[in-house]
Amino acid sequence: MTRTGSAHRLGALAAAALLVPALGVSLVGDGSAAAESTARRIAYTCTTPELTAQVVTEVAGVFPASGSVGAPVQSALTVTATLPETVLPALGGAKSVIGTAALGLAVGGAGLSTAVTAEELSVAATEVPEKGELKVVATGKAPALTPVKPGDLTVTATELTLTLGSATADGPPLILKCAKDDGQDAQLVKLPVTGRNLTTVPAPSGTLPVPTTGGKPLPSTGTTAPGAGEDQQLGPLARRIRYKVEGVSRIKKMESEVKIGPGEMLTEVIIKLPVGEIKGDLTLPPSKGYFVLFRFVPNNSVIEFESVGQVAGIIERGQVKATSKMFIKLRDIKVGGVPLDVGPNCRTVEPAVIDLVSAPPPPPFLPTRPTPMSATYTIPPFGNCGVTEPLDSLLTGLISGPGNTLNLTLTFLGYE
């Protein structure tokens, strides 16, 4: 992995980290068991080629209360790691870090005896103190496990790998390889499984990893194999988020600015690698505009922005690119204090297409951090304007054309 590729990957995973806790846990089992939480304090000895550090962790899991033979059991994990001050110099002066954790898990019972890895636990952007301990929190999902016999299914934490890089600059990440210290109880769950032994085992769907028993594959859980390459994708992590939207648009021909919002956008943010998605419904209130025509004639109007369809775009390499289509509608126009009756249906003959982009990293896009976005767009010609006389050409000549700018900020209001 290149240094730049590593930083971009860490940025995407940091965004995923903000979504995982809020998504809750999909527990696939007998459909009736409630979720249970467990936590263990586990000490590790972590090393790099340059240093050795004692790292204390709390590993917490959310598991179903019980499971059924043949039904995948899914769980969520949180690893809170406290790094000693001796690790700080190895971070290269980073003011904040993002990253990943990979937690080994030993699985036993219920017909299973295997080792799996929770590969993509994600660390959100965390401020690095000037001195003292650094605490990072990694969250994500464990691989789904499918019992093949009744009994007690156990999951025990084993080795840990922490990968941390600067949240605001490219550079090689710090990779800590951690071995669990001896003499600790690291069992995260002992889960009762009911049902009958599987007599036939369905063929896997082709995705990995697929646990095996007796040399035969267990039913596929649809989990993509970790470590499959640079373009490896996370299972999509989606959440509906409400944003406040406000900003300003500068109309080039009028040499004036129009305040936009505050409005709201209810979005669905889907974090995955290498390209995530964002889409949402944008609602903006009418805006009052004040312009000066011909450099001396004052003009007041109300401008409405009518969204057409959803705002839709992608999240790639820590940057958001989204397209909004809006009709621009005019009403309550006064020129020199005299009303200009444009009628109720005066608007652009087609939607303005506005391609918004956020600033390129650093820092990368995070769903809960204010996100400035900007665009340069063209205002189409106006139509259906004028009650007593046609005003389409006049308004088109005064307002329509390219080179208009829009600057908006998305501010996180909460999850839906």
Short mmCIF file of C-alpha atoms in Angstrom, two decimals:
data_model
loop_
_atom_site.label_atom_id
_atom_site.label_comp_id
_atom_site.label_asym_id
_atom_site.label_seq_id
_atom_site.Cartn_x
_atom_site.Cartn_y
_atom_site.Cartn_z
CA MET A 1 0.00 0.00 0.00
CA THR A 2 1.31 3.45 -0.90
CA ARG A 3 1.56 6.15 1.76
CA THR A 4 -1.16 8.18 0.06
CA GLY A 5 -3.35 5.13 -0.42
CA SER A 6 -2.93 4.24 3.23
CA ALA A 7 -4.00 7.71 4.36
CA HIS A 8 -7.05 7.67 2.08
CA ARG A 9 -8.04 4.24 3.34
CA LEU A 10 -7.69 5.38 6.96
CA GLY A 11 -9.88 8.40 6.21
CA ALA A 12 -12.67 6.28 4.79
CA LEU A 13 -12.50 3.89 7.71
CA ALA A 14 -12.64 6.78 10.18
CA ALA A 15 -15.91 7.88 8.60
CA ALA A 16 -17.17 4.33 8.92
CA ALA A 17 -16.28 4.36 12.61
CA LEU A 18 -18.78 7.15 13.28
CA LEU A 19 -21.57 5.13 11.74
CA VAL A 20 -21.00 1.71 13.25
CA PRO A 21 -22.05 2.48 16.85
CA ALA A 22 -25.22 4.19 15.70
CA LEU A 23 -26.23 1.40 13.34
CA GLY A 24 -26.91 -0.99 16.19
CA VAL A 25 -26.32 -4.72 15.79
CA SER A 26 -28.08 -7.07 13.44
CA LEU A 27 -28.31 -10.29 15.41
CA VAL A 28 -29.18 -13.22 13.19
CA GLY A 29 -30.16 -16.28 15.18
CA ASP A 30 -33.46 -17.66 16.35
CA GLY A 31 -35.04 -14.20 15.97
CA SER A 32 -36.13 -13.94 19.58
CA ALA A 33 -32.98 -13.57 21.68
CA ALA A 34 -32.16 -10.16 23.06
CA ALA A 35 -28.72 -8.61 22.65
CA GLU A 36 -26.25 -8.91 25.53
CA SER A 37 -23.14 -6.84 26.16
CA THR A 38 -19.86 -8.12 27.57
CA ALA A 39 -16.57 -6.39 28.34
CA ARG A 40 -13.08 -7.59 29.26
CA ARG A 41 -10.03 -5.69 30.40
CA ILE A 42 -7.14 -7.18 28.44
CA ALA A 43 -3.44 -6.23 28.61
CA TYR A 44 -1.23 -6.51 25.54
CA THR A 45 2.46 -6.15 24.79
CA CYS A 46 2.69 -4.22 21.52
CA THR A 47 5.77 -3.89 19.35
CA THR A 48 7.13 -2.16 16.28
CA PRO A 49 10.70 -2.47 14.94
CA GLU A 50 11.57 0.59 17.07
CA LEU A 51 9.63 0.21 20.34
CA THR A 52 7.81 -2.02 22.80
CA ALA A 53 4.78 -0.74 24.74
CA GLN A 54 2.37 -2.10 27.31
CA VAL A 55 -1.15 -1.34 26.12
CA VAL A 56 -4.24 -1.82 28.25
CA THR A 57 -7.53 -2.39 26.42
CA GLU A 58 -11.17 -2.87 27.16
CA VAL A 59 -12.76 -5.18 24.61
CA ALA A 60 -16.56 -5.00 24.58
CA GLY A 61 -18.93 -7.05 22.49
CA VAL A 62 -22.65 -7.09 21.80
CA PHE A 63 -23.88 -10.63 21.17
CA PRO A 64 -27.28 -12.32 20.96
CA ALA A 65 -28.43 -14.06 24.12
CA SER A 66 -28.69 -17.36 22.25
CA GLY A 67 -28.32 -18.88 18.81
CA SER A 68 -29.66 -21.66 16.57
CA VAL A 69 -27.88 -24.32 14.54
CA GLY A 70 -27.48 -23.20 10.93
CA ALA A 71 -28.33 -19.53 11.63
CA PRO A 72 -25.46 -17.02 11.40
CA VAL A 73 -24.64 -15.25 14.66
CA GLN A 74 -23.49 -11.66 14.20
CA SER A 75 -21.99 -9.30 16.76
CA ALA A 76 -20.43 -5.88 17.18
CA LEU A 77 -17.13 -5.10 18.88
CA THR A 78 -15.54 -2.07 20.50
CA VAL A 79 -11.85 -2.01 21.43
CA THR A 80 -10.72 0.87 23.65
CA ALA A 81 -6.91 0.98 23.75
CA THR A 82 -4.87 3.18 26.08
CA LEU A 83 -1.41 3.84 24.61
CA PRO A 84 1.41 5.00 26.88
CA GLU A 85 3.20 8.31 26.36
CA THR A 86 6.21 6.46 24.93
CA VAL A 87 4.20 5.79 21.75
CA LEU A 88 3.60 9.48 20.94
CA PRO A 89 6.98 10.18 19.25
CA ALA A 90 6.32 7.31 16.82
CA LEU A 91 3.26 9.18 15.51
CA GLY A 92 5.51 11.68 13.75
CA GLY A 93 4.05 14.80 15.33
CA ALA A 94 0.48 14.08 14.24
CA LYS A 95 -2.05 16.36 15.96
CA SER A 96 -4.82 13.81 15.48
CA VAL A 97 -4.93 10.23 14.27
CA ILE A 98 -7.34 7.89 12.51
CA GLY A 99 -6.91 4.22 11.84
CA THR A 100 -8.01 0.64 12.20
CA ALA A 101 -7.76 -2.27 14.60
CA ALA A 102 -7.75 -5.98 13.78
CA LEU A 103 -8.77 -8.24 16.66
CA GLY A 104 -8.14 -11.98 16.56
CA LEU A 105 -10.92 -14.22 17.85
CA ALA A 106 -10.73 -17.88 18.86
CA VAL A 107 -14.06 -19.62 18.24
CA GLY A 108 -15.02 -22.88 19.88
CA GLY A 109 -18.00 -25.09 20.64
CA ALA A 110 -21.27 -25.63 18.75
CA GLY A 111 -19.32 -27.66 16.20
CA LEU A 112 -16.79 -24.90 15.50
CA SER A 113 -13.08 -24.77 16.23
CA THR A 114 -11.48 -21.98 14.27
CA ALA A 115 -9.72 -18.63 14.41
CA VAL A 116 -11.16 -15.56 12.72
CA THR A 117 -10.25 -11.87 12.69
CA ALA A 118 -12.45 -8.82 13.14
CA GLU A 119 -10.43 -7.11 10.42
CA GLU A 120 -11.91 -3.66 9.95
CA LEU A 121 -12.57 -2.11 13.35
CA SER A 122 -12.32 1.60 12.68
CA VAL A 123 -10.79 4.40 14.74
CA ALA A 124 -12.39 7.82 14.28
CA ALA A 125 -10.28 10.98 14.31
CA THR A 126 -8.76 11.33 17.79
CA GLU A 127 -6.74 14.27 19.12
CA VAL A 128 -3.18 13.41 20.16
CA PRO A 129 -2.16 14.98 23.48
CA GLU A 130 1.17 16.77 23.80
CA LYS A 131 2.02 14.43 26.65
CA GLY A 132 0.40 11.62 28.60
CA GLU A 133 -1.64 8.65 27.44
CA LEU A 134 -3.48 8.43 24.11
CA LYS A 135 -6.82 6.64 24.18
CA VAL A 136 -8.29 5.42 20.88
CA VAL A 137 -11.59 3.63 20.32
CA ALA A 138 -12.10 1.16 17.46
CA THR A 139 -15.58 -0.05 16.51
CA GLY A 140 -16.96 -2.49 13.97
CA LYS A 141 -18.45 -5.91 13.36
CA ALA A 142 -17.09 -9.38 14.00
CA PRO A 143 -17.32 -12.02 11.25
CA ALA A 144 -20.61 -13.90 11.34
CA LEU A 145 -20.40 -17.42 12.80
CA THR A 146 -22.72 -20.30 11.88
CA PRO A 147 -23.07 -23.07 14.50
CA VAL A 148 -23.39 -26.65 13.18
CA LYS A 149 -24.21 -28.41 16.48
CA PRO A 150 -26.11 -27.52 19.65
CA GLY A 151 -23.97 -26.54 22.62
CA ASP A 152 -22.13 -23.51 23.95
CA LEU A 153 -20.48 -21.25 21.36
CA THR A 154 -17.49 -19.37 22.81
CA VAL A 155 -15.62 -16.37 21.40
CA THR A 156 -12.29 -15.34 22.97
CA ALA A 157 -10.10 -12.35 22.11
CA THR A 158 -6.54 -13.16 20.99
CA GLU A 159 -3.95 -11.00 19.18
CA LEU A 160 -4.48 -7.34 18.26
CA THR A 161 -3.07 -5.09 15.54
CA LEU A 162 -3.44 -1.30 15.73
CA THR A 163 -2.79 0.86 12.65
CA LEU A 164 -2.74 4.62 13.28
CA GLY A 165 -1.97 7.46 10.89
CA SER A 166 -2.29 11.22 10.80
CA ALA A 167 -5.84 12.44 10.21
CA THR A 168 -4.62 15.54 8.37
CA ALA A 169 -1.54 14.53 6.37
CA ASP A 170 -0.14 11.70 4.30
CA GLY A 171 2.61 9.58 5.69
CA PRO A 172 3.40 6.04 6.77
CA PRO A 173 1.10 4.76 9.52
CA LEU A 174 2.26 3.40 12.86
CA ILE A 175 1.54 -0.34 13.07
CA LEU A 176 1.51 -1.94 16.51
CA LYS A 177 1.53 -5.74 16.64
CA CYS A 178 0.12 -6.77 20.02
CA ALA A 179 0.30 -10.13 21.82
CA LYS A 180 -2.05 -10.82 24.71
CA ASP A 181 -0.27 -11.09 28.04
CA ASP A 182 -0.50 -14.51 29.74
CA GLY A 183 -2.87 -15.42 32.55
CA GLN A 184 -5.93 -13.41 31.45
CA ASP A 185 -9.53 -14.42 30.93
CA ALA A 186 -10.31 -12.96 27.50
CA GLN A 187 -13.52 -14.88 26.77
CA LEU A 188 -16.08 -12.42 25.39
CA VAL A 189 -19.15 -14.65 25.29
CA LYS A 190 -20.47 -18.15 26.03
CA LEU A 191 -23.56 -18.43 23.88
CA PRO A 192 -26.07 -21.30 24.18
CA VAL A 193 -26.99 -22.78 20.79
CA THR A 194 -30.08 -24.92 20.29
CA GLY A 195 -31.30 -27.07 17.41
CA ARG A 196 -30.29 -30.25 15.64
CA ASN A 197 -26.97 -31.19 14.07
CA LEU A 198 -26.65 -30.17 10.45
CA THR A 199 -26.81 -33.27 8.25
CA THR A 200 -26.04 -31.46 5.02
CA VAL A 201 -23.89 -28.38 4.61
CA PRO A 202 -24.80 -25.89 1.83
CA ALA A 203 -22.00 -24.92 -0.52
CA PRO A 204 -20.42 -21.53 0.13
CA SER A 205 -21.39 -18.63 -2.11
CA GLY A 206 -17.78 -17.95 -3.06
CA THR A 207 -17.12 -15.28 -0.48
CA LEU A 208 -14.57 -15.72 2.30
CA PRO A 209 -13.78 -16.36 5.08
CA VAL A 210 -15.91 -19.53 5.37
CA PRO A 211 -15.42 -21.46 8.64
CA THR A 212 -14.91 -25.20 8.24
CA THR A 213 -15.41 -28.25 10.33
CA GLY A 214 -14.18 -31.70 9.44
CA GLY A 215 -12.86 -30.29 6.19
CA LYS A 216 -16.32 -29.25 5.03
CA PRO A 217 -17.38 -25.63 4.53
CA LEU A 218 -20.11 -24.15 6.67
CA PRO A 219 -22.93 -22.10 5.12
CA SER A 220 -21.69 -18.83 3.70
CA THR A 221 -22.35 -15.70 5.74
CA GLY A 222 -21.71 -13.41 2.80
CA THR A 223 -18.68 -11.86 4.50
CA THR A 224 -16.00 -10.61 2.14
CA ALA A 225 -12.55 -11.96 2.86
CA PRO A 226 -10.32 -9.50 4.67
CA GLY A 227 -7.00 -8.63 3.13
CA ALA A 228 -8.15 -9.27 -0.42
CA GLY A 229 -6.26 -6.24 -1.75
CA GLU A 230 -6.14 -2.47 -1.88
CA ASP A 231 -9.64 -2.21 -3.33
CA GLN A 232 -11.17 -4.42 -0.63
CA GLN A 233 -14.61 -3.13 0.33
CA LEU A 234 -16.16 -2.97 3.76
CA GLY A 235 -19.65 -4.26 4.05
CA PRO A 236 -21.69 -1.09 3.47
CA LEU A 237 -22.46 0.89 6.63
CA ALA A 238 -25.50 3.09 6.18
CA ARG A 239 -27.19 5.65 8.38
CA ARG A 240 -29.80 8.35 7.90
CA ILE A 241 -28.45 11.71 9.05
CA ARG A 242 -30.15 15.10 9.25
CA TYR A 243 -28.04 18.12 8.28
CA LYS A 244 -28.61 21.85 8.50
CA VAL A 245 -27.82 23.48 5.17
CA GLU A 246 -26.95 27.15 4.84
CA GLY A 247 -24.68 29.37 2.80
CA VAL A 248 -24.62 31.98 0.08
CA SER A 249 -24.90 32.12 -3.70
CA ARG A 250 -23.32 34.89 -5.77
CA ILE A 251 -25.21 35.77 -8.95
CA LYS A 252 -22.56 36.83 -11.43
CA LYS A 253 -24.63 39.12 -13.68
CA MET A 254 -26.22 40.93 -10.76
CA GLU A 255 -22.95 41.19 -8.82
CA SER A 256 -24.98 40.43 -5.71
CA GLU A 257 -25.28 37.65 -3.16
CA VAL A 258 -28.31 35.65 -2.01
CA LYS A 259 -28.40 34.03 1.41
CA ILE A 260 -29.30 30.35 1.24
CA GLY A 261 -31.17 28.70 4.14
CA PRO A 262 -30.93 27.63 6.77
CA GLY A 263 -32.62 24.59 5.32
CA GLU A 264 -32.37 20.87 5.98
CA MET A 265 -31.25 17.77 4.16
CA LEU A 266 -32.22 14.29 5.33
CA THR A 267 -29.50 12.07 3.94
CA GLU A 268 -28.54 8.46 3.72
CA VAL A 269 -24.77 8.15 4.06
CA ILE A 270 -23.31 4.81 2.97
CA ILE A 271 -19.68 4.33 3.95
CA LYS A 272 -17.79 1.65 2.06
CA LEU A 273 -14.48 1.25 0.29
CA PRO A 274 -13.30 2.37 -2.17
CA VAL A 275 -16.31 4.61 -2.96
CA GLY A 276 -19.17 5.45 -0.59
CA GLU A 277 -22.49 7.09 -1.37
CA ILE A 278 -24.52 10.03 -0.12
CA LYS A 279 -28.06 10.90 -1.14
CA GLY A 280 -30.78 12.96 0.42
CA ASP A 281 -33.81 15.20 0.23
CA LEU A 282 -32.94 18.89 0.37
CA THR A 283 -35.45 21.49 1.57
CA LEU A 284 -34.58 25.19 1.39
CA PRO A 285 -36.76 28.11 2.51
CA PRO A 286 -37.39 31.10 0.21
CA SER A 287 -34.62 33.69 0.17
CA LYS A 288 -34.97 37.44 -0.05
CA GLY A 289 -32.75 39.01 -2.66
CA TYR A 290 -31.61 42.60 -2.98
CA PHE A 291 -29.97 43.70 -6.20
CA VAL A 292 -29.08 46.96 -7.90
CA LEU A 293 -30.02 47.07 -11.56
CA PHE A 294 -28.01 49.17 -13.98
CA ARG A 295 -25.92 50.26 -10.95
CA PHE A 296 -28.62 52.57 -9.56
CA VAL A 297 -32.10 50.93 -9.64
CA PRO A 298 -32.86 48.90 -6.45
CA ASN A 299 -34.56 45.55 -6.95
CA ASN A 300 -36.13 43.33 -4.27
CA SER A 301 -37.41 39.83 -4.86
CA VAL A 302 -38.10 36.48 -3.25
CA ILE A 303 -36.17 33.55 -4.68
CA GLU A 304 -37.33 29.97 -4.19
CA PHE A 305 -35.27 26.85 -4.81
CA GLU A 306 -37.36 23.85 -5.84
CA SER A 307 -35.38 20.61 -5.63
CA VAL A 308 -35.86 18.08 -8.42
CA GLY A 309 -35.28 14.56 -7.14
CA GLN A 310 -32.63 13.83 -4.56
CA VAL A 311 -29.21 15.26 -4.04
CA ALA A 312 -26.93 12.33 -4.91
CA GLY A 313 -23.21 11.78 -4.94
CA ILE A 314 -20.19 9.81 -3.84
CA ILE A 315 -17.61 9.81 -1.05
CA GLU A 316 -14.19 9.00 -2.49
CA ARG A 317 -10.74 9.43 -0.98
CA GLY A 318 -12.21 11.47 1.87
CA GLN A 319 -13.99 13.93 -0.46
CA VAL A 320 -17.72 14.36 -1.17
CA LYS A 321 -19.01 15.07 -4.69
CA ALA A 322 -22.77 15.52 -5.07
CA THR A 323 -25.19 16.86 -7.66
CA SER A 324 -28.33 18.87 -6.91
CA LYS A 325 -30.93 19.86 -9.50
CA MET A 326 -33.16 22.84 -8.68
CA PHE A 327 -35.66 25.07 -10.41
CA ILE A 328 -35.07 28.72 -9.50
CA LYS A 329 -38.36 30.55 -8.99
CA LEU A 330 -38.94 34.32 -8.71
CA ARG A 331 -41.81 36.17 -7.02
CA ASP A 332 -42.64 39.41 -5.21
CA ILE A 333 -40.30 41.46 -7.40
CA LYS A 334 -40.13 45.22 -6.89
CA VAL A 335 -38.07 47.44 -9.14
CA GLY A 336 -37.46 50.91 -7.74
CA GLY A 337 -40.25 50.21 -5.25
CA VAL A 338 -42.76 49.41 -8.01
CA PRO A 339 -44.15 45.83 -8.05
CA LEU A 340 -43.35 43.81 -11.15
CA ASP A 341 -46.09 41.23 -11.62
CA VAL A 342 -44.24 38.12 -12.76
CA GLY A 343 -47.08 35.76 -11.90
CA PRO A 344 -47.11 32.55 -9.82
CA ASN A 345 -45.14 30.34 -12.21
CA CYS A 346 -42.05 32.38 -13.06
CA ARG A 347 -39.08 30.03 -12.91
CA THR A 348 -36.20 28.68 -14.96
CA VAL A 349 -37.34 26.62 -17.94
CA GLU A 350 -35.20 23.72 -16.70
CA PRO A 351 -33.48 22.86 -13.43
CA ALA A 352 -30.08 24.33 -12.69
CA VAL A 353 -27.57 21.49 -12.33
CA ILE A 354 -25.27 22.20 -9.37
CA ASP A 355 -22.23 19.98 -8.87
CA LEU A 356 -21.10 20.45 -5.28
CA VAL A 357 -17.73 19.30 -3.99
CA SER A 358 -16.15 19.40 -0.55
CA ALA A 359 -12.55 20.45 -0.10
CA PRO A 360 -10.04 17.66 -0.73
CA PRO A 361 -8.41 16.14 2.37
CA PRO A 362 -6.88 16.87 4.73
CA PRO A 363 -9.03 16.59 6.71
CA PRO A 364 -11.19 13.80 5.24
CA PHE A 365 -14.98 13.90 5.26
CA LEU A 366 -16.52 12.72 8.53
CA PRO A 367 -20.34 12.58 8.80
CA THR A 368 -20.52 14.52 12.09
CA ARG A 369 -18.01 17.23 11.19
CA PRO A 370 -19.24 20.45 9.45
CA THR A 371 -18.66 20.00 5.72
CA PRO A 372 -18.22 23.08 3.48
CA MET A 373 -19.20 22.46 -0.15
CA SER A 374 -18.92 24.70 -3.18
CA ALA A 375 -20.03 24.82 -6.81
CA THR A 376 -19.96 26.98 -9.90
CA TYR A 377 -23.18 26.68 -11.89
CA THR A 378 -25.26 28.07 -14.73
CA ILE A 379 -28.70 29.65 -14.24
CA PRO A 380 -30.94 28.57 -17.15
CA PRO A 381 -33.30 30.98 -18.98
CA PHE A 382 -36.58 31.96 -17.31
CA GLY A 383 -40.08 31.16 -18.60
CA ASN A 384 -43.75 31.76 -17.73
CA CYS A 385 -42.86 35.17 -16.31
CA GLY A 386 -45.22 38.13 -16.63
CA VAL A 387 -48.97 38.58 -16.27
CA THR A 388 -49.72 41.77 -18.20
CA GLU A 389 -46.61 41.61 -20.37
CA PRO A 390 -43.96 38.98 -21.17
CA LEU A 391 -40.92 39.30 -18.90
CA ASP A 392 -39.02 36.12 -19.81
CA SER A 393 -36.41 37.86 -21.95
CA LEU A 394 -35.89 40.66 -19.45
CA LEU A 395 -35.25 38.33 -16.49
CA THR A 396 -33.16 35.95 -18.57
CA GLY A 397 -30.99 38.82 -19.73
CA LEU A 398 -30.57 40.20 -16.21
CA ILE A 399 -29.98 36.96 -14.33
CA SER A 400 -29.37 33.84 -16.42
CA GLY A 401 -25.93 32.66 -17.43
CA PRO A 402 -22.81 30.81 -16.26
CA GLY A 403 -20.26 31.63 -13.58
CA ASN A 404 -22.58 31.76 -10.56
CA THR A 405 -21.12 30.37 -7.33
CA LEU A 406 -22.66 28.55 -4.41
CA ASN A 407 -21.02 27.92 -1.04
CA LEU A 408 -22.88 25.74 1.47
CA THR A 409 -22.05 24.15 4.80
CA LEU A 410 -23.59 20.88 5.96
CA THR A 411 -23.86 20.85 9.76
CA PHE A 412 -24.70 17.61 11.57
CA LEU A 413 -28.03 17.79 13.44
CA GLY A 414 -28.43 14.15 14.45
CA TYR A 415 -29.17 10.62 13.37
CA GLU A 416 -32.67 9.58 12.29
#
